[in-house]
mmCIF file of C-alpha atoms in Angstrom:
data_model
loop_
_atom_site.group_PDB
_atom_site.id
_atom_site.type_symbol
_atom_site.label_atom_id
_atom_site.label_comp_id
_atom_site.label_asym_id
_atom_site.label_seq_id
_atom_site.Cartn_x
_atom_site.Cartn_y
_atom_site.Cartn_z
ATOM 1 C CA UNK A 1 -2.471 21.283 10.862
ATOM 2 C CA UNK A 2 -2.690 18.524 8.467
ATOM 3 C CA UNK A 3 -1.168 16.137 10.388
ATOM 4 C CA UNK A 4 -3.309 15.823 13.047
ATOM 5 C CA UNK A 5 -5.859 12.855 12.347
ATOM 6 C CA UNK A 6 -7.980 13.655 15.016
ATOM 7 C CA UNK A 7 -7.794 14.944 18.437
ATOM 8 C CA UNK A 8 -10.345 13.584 21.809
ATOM 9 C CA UNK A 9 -10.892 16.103 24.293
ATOM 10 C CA UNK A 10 -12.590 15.215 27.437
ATOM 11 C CA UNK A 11 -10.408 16.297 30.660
ATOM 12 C CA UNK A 12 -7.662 14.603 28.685
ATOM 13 C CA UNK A 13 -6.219 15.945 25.457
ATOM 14 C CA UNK A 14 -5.344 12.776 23.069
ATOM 15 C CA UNK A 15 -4.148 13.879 19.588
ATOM 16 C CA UNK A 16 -3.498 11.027 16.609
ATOM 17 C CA UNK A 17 -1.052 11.901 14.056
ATOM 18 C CA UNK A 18 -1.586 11.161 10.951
ATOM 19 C CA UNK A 19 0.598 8.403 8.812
ATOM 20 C CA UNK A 20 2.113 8.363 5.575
ATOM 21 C CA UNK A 21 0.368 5.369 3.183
ATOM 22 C CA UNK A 22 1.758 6.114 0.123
ATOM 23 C CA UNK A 23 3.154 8.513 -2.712
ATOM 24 C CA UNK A 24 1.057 8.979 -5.681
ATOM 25 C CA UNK A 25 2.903 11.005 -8.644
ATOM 26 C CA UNK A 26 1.009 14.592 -9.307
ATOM 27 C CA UNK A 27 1.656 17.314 -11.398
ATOM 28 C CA UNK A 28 4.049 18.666 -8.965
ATOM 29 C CA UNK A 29 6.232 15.445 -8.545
ATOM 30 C CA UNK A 30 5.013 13.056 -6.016
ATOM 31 C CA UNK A 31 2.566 13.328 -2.906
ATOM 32 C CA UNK A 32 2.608 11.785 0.116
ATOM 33 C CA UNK A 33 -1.045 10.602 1.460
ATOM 34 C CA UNK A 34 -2.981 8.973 4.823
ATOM 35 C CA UNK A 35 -5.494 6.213 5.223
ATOM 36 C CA UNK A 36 -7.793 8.685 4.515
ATOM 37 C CA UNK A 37 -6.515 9.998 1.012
ATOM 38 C CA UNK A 38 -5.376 13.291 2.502
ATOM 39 C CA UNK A 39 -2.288 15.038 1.345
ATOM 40 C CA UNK A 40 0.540 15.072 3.635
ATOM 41 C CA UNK A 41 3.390 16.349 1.290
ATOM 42 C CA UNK A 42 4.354 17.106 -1.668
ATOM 43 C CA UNK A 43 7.770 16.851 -3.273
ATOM 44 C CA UNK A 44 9.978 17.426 -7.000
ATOM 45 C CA UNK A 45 10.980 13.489 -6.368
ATOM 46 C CA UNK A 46 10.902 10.888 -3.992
ATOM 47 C CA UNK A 47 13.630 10.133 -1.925
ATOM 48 C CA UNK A 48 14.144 8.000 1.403
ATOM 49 C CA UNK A 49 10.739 6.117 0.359
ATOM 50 C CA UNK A 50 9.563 4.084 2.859
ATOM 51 C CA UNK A 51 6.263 3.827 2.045
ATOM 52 C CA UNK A 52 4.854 2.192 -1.617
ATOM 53 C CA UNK A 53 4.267 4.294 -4.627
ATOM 54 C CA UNK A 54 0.939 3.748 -6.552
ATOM 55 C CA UNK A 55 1.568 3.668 -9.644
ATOM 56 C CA UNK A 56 -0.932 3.867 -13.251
ATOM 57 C CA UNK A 57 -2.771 7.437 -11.761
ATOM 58 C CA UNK A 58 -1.880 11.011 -11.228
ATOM 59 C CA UNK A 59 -3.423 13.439 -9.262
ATOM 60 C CA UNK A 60 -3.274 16.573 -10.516
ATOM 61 C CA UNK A 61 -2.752 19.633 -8.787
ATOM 62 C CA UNK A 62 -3.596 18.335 -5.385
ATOM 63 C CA UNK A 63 -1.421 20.130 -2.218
ATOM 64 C CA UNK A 64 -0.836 19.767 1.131
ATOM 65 C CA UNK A 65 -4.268 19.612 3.147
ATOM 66 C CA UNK A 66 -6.474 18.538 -0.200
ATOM 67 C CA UNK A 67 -7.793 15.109 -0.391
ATOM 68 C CA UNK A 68 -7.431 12.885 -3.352
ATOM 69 C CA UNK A 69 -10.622 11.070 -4.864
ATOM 70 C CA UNK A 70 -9.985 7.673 -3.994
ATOM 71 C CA UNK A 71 -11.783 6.239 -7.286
ATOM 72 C CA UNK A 72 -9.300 7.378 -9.156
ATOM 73 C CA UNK A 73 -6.736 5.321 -7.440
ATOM 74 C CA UNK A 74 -9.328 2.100 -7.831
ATOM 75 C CA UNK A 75 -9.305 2.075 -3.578
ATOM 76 C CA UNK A 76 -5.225 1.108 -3.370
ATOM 77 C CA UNK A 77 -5.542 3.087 -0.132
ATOM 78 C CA UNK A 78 -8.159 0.971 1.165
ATOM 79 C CA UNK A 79 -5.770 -1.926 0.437
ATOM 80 C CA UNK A 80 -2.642 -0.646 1.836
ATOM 81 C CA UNK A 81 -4.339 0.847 4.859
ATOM 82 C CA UNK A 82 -5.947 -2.686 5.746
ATOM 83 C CA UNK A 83 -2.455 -4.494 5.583
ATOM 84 C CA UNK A 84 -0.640 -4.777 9.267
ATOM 85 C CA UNK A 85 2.597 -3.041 9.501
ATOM 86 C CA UNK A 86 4.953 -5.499 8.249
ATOM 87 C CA UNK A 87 3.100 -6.619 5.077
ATOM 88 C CA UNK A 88 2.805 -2.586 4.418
ATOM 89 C CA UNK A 89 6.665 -2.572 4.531
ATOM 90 C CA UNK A 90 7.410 -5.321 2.285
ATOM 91 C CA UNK A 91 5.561 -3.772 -0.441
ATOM 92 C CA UNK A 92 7.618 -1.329 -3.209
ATOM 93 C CA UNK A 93 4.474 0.094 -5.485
ATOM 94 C CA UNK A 94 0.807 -0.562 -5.905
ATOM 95 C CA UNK A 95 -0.548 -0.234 -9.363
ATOM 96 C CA UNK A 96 -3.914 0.612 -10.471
ATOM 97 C CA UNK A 97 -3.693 0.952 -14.246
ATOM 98 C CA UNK A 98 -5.560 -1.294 -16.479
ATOM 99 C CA UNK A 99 -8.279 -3.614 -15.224
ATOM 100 C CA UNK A 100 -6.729 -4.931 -11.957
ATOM 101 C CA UNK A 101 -4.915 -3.829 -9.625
ATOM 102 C CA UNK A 102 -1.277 -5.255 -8.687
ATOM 103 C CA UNK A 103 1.218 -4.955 -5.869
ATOM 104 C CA UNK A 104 5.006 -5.543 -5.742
ATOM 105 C CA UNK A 105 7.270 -6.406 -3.606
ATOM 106 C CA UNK A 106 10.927 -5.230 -2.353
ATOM 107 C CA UNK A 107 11.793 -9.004 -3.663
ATOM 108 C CA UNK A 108 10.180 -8.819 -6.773
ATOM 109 C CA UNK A 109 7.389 -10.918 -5.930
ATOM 110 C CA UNK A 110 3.781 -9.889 -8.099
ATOM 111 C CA UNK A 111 0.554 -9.793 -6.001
ATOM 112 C CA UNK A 112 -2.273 -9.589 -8.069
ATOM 113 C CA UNK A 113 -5.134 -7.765 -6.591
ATOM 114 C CA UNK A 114 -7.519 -8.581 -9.045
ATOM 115 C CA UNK A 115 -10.677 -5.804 -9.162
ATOM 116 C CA UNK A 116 -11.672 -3.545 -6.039
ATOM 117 C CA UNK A 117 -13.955 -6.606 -4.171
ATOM 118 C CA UNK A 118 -13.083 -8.208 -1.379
ATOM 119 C CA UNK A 119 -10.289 -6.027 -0.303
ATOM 120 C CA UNK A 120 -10.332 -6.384 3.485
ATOM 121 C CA UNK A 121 -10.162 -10.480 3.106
ATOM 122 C CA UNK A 122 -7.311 -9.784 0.521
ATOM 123 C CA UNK A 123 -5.272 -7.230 2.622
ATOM 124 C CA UNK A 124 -5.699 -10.062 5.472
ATOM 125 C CA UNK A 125 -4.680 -12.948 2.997
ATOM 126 C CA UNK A 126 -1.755 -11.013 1.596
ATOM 127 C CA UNK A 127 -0.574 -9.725 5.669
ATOM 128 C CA UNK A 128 -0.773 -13.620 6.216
ATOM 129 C CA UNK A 129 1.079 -14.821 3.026
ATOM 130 C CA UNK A 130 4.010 -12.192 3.010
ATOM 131 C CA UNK A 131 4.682 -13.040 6.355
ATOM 132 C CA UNK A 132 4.769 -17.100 5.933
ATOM 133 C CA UNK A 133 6.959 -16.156 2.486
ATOM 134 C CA UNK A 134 9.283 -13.559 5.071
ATOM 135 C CA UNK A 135 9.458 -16.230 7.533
ATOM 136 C CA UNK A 136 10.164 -19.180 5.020
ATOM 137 C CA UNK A 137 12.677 -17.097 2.840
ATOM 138 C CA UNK A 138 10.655 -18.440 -0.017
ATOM 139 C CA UNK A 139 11.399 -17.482 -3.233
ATOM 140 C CA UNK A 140 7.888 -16.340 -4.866
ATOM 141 C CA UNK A 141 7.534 -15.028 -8.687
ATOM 142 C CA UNK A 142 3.496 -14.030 -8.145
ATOM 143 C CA UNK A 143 0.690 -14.386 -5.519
ATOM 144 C CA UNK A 144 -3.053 -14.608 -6.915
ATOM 145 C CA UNK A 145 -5.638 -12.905 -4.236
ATOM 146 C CA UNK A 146 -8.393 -13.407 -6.858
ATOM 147 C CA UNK A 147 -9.698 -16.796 -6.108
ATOM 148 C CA UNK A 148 -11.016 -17.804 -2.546
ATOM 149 C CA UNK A 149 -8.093 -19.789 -1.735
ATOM 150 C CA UNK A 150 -5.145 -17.807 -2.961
ATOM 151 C CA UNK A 151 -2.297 -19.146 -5.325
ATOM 152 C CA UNK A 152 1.194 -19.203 -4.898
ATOM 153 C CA UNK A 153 3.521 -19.466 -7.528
ATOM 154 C CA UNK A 154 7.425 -19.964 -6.249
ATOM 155 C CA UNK A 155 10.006 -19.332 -8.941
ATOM 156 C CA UNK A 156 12.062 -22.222 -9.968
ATOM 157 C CA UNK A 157 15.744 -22.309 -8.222
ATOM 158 C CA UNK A 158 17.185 -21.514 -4.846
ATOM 159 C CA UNK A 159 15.251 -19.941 -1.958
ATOM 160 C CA UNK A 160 15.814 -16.059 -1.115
ATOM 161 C CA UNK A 161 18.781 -15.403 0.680
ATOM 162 C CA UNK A 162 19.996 -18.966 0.180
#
């Protein structure tokens, strides 16, 4: 069954489900993958999504049970699956097209990725800055991951919610 992740047995029987990630479009319609780039489900179109979307690839005719080739979606897994629980929520789509890779928000707010390096310390940068930004109901327009300390950039006007 695909959605067992892996299962201990040793007197006790401990089985790990696997989690959705993300949708990725394919041939089909959309997919639904795990940390680990496997293929959950498939569907015509998404609906109910309450995991991101990456956007800028396509994965052919992948099913159920097949595993994508995470090059092809420039490691946005490896991204998403490092972010804790609530950063993973407050983000709408991941794109990979072009030469960086970018993340949005459900407020709008851009997170640029920059290239594929680094992307533990980002995930752990952006899990830290969406929170502050959650907790401060700030009003951001982008958030730059690709210099050591990371820039903020707040939109001009009132605060979210406010």
């Amino acid at each position: 069954d695909v959605r067992v992740g892996s299962m201990v047995l040793n007197n006790h029987i401990r089985v790990t489900e696997r989690k959705p990630l993300a949708h990725v479009a394919s041939s089909y319609g959309f997919v639904e993958i795990d940390r680990q780039g496997m293929i959950l489900n498939a569907a015509k179109n998404l609906k109910g999504v309450n995991v991101p979307l990456i956007t800028g690839a396509r994965v052919g005719n992948l099913y159920v049970g097949d595993r994508i080739d995470m090059a092809l979606l420039k490691n946005a897994p490896a991204f998403l699956a490092a972010l804790d629980e609530d950063a993973l929520n407050a983000l709408s789509e991941i794109h990979v097209g072009g030469t960086e890779m970018l993340a949005y928000t459900v407020h709008s707010a851009t997170i640029r990725i920059g290239s594929g390096d680094r992307l533990p310390d980002k995930a752990r940068l952006a899990s830290s800055i969406l929170r502050e930004i959650a907790e401060k109901k700030m009003n951001v327009e982008y958030v730059d991951l690709n210099y050591a300390s990371p820039f903020i950039k707040l939109r001009p006007g009132k605060r979210e919610g406010g």
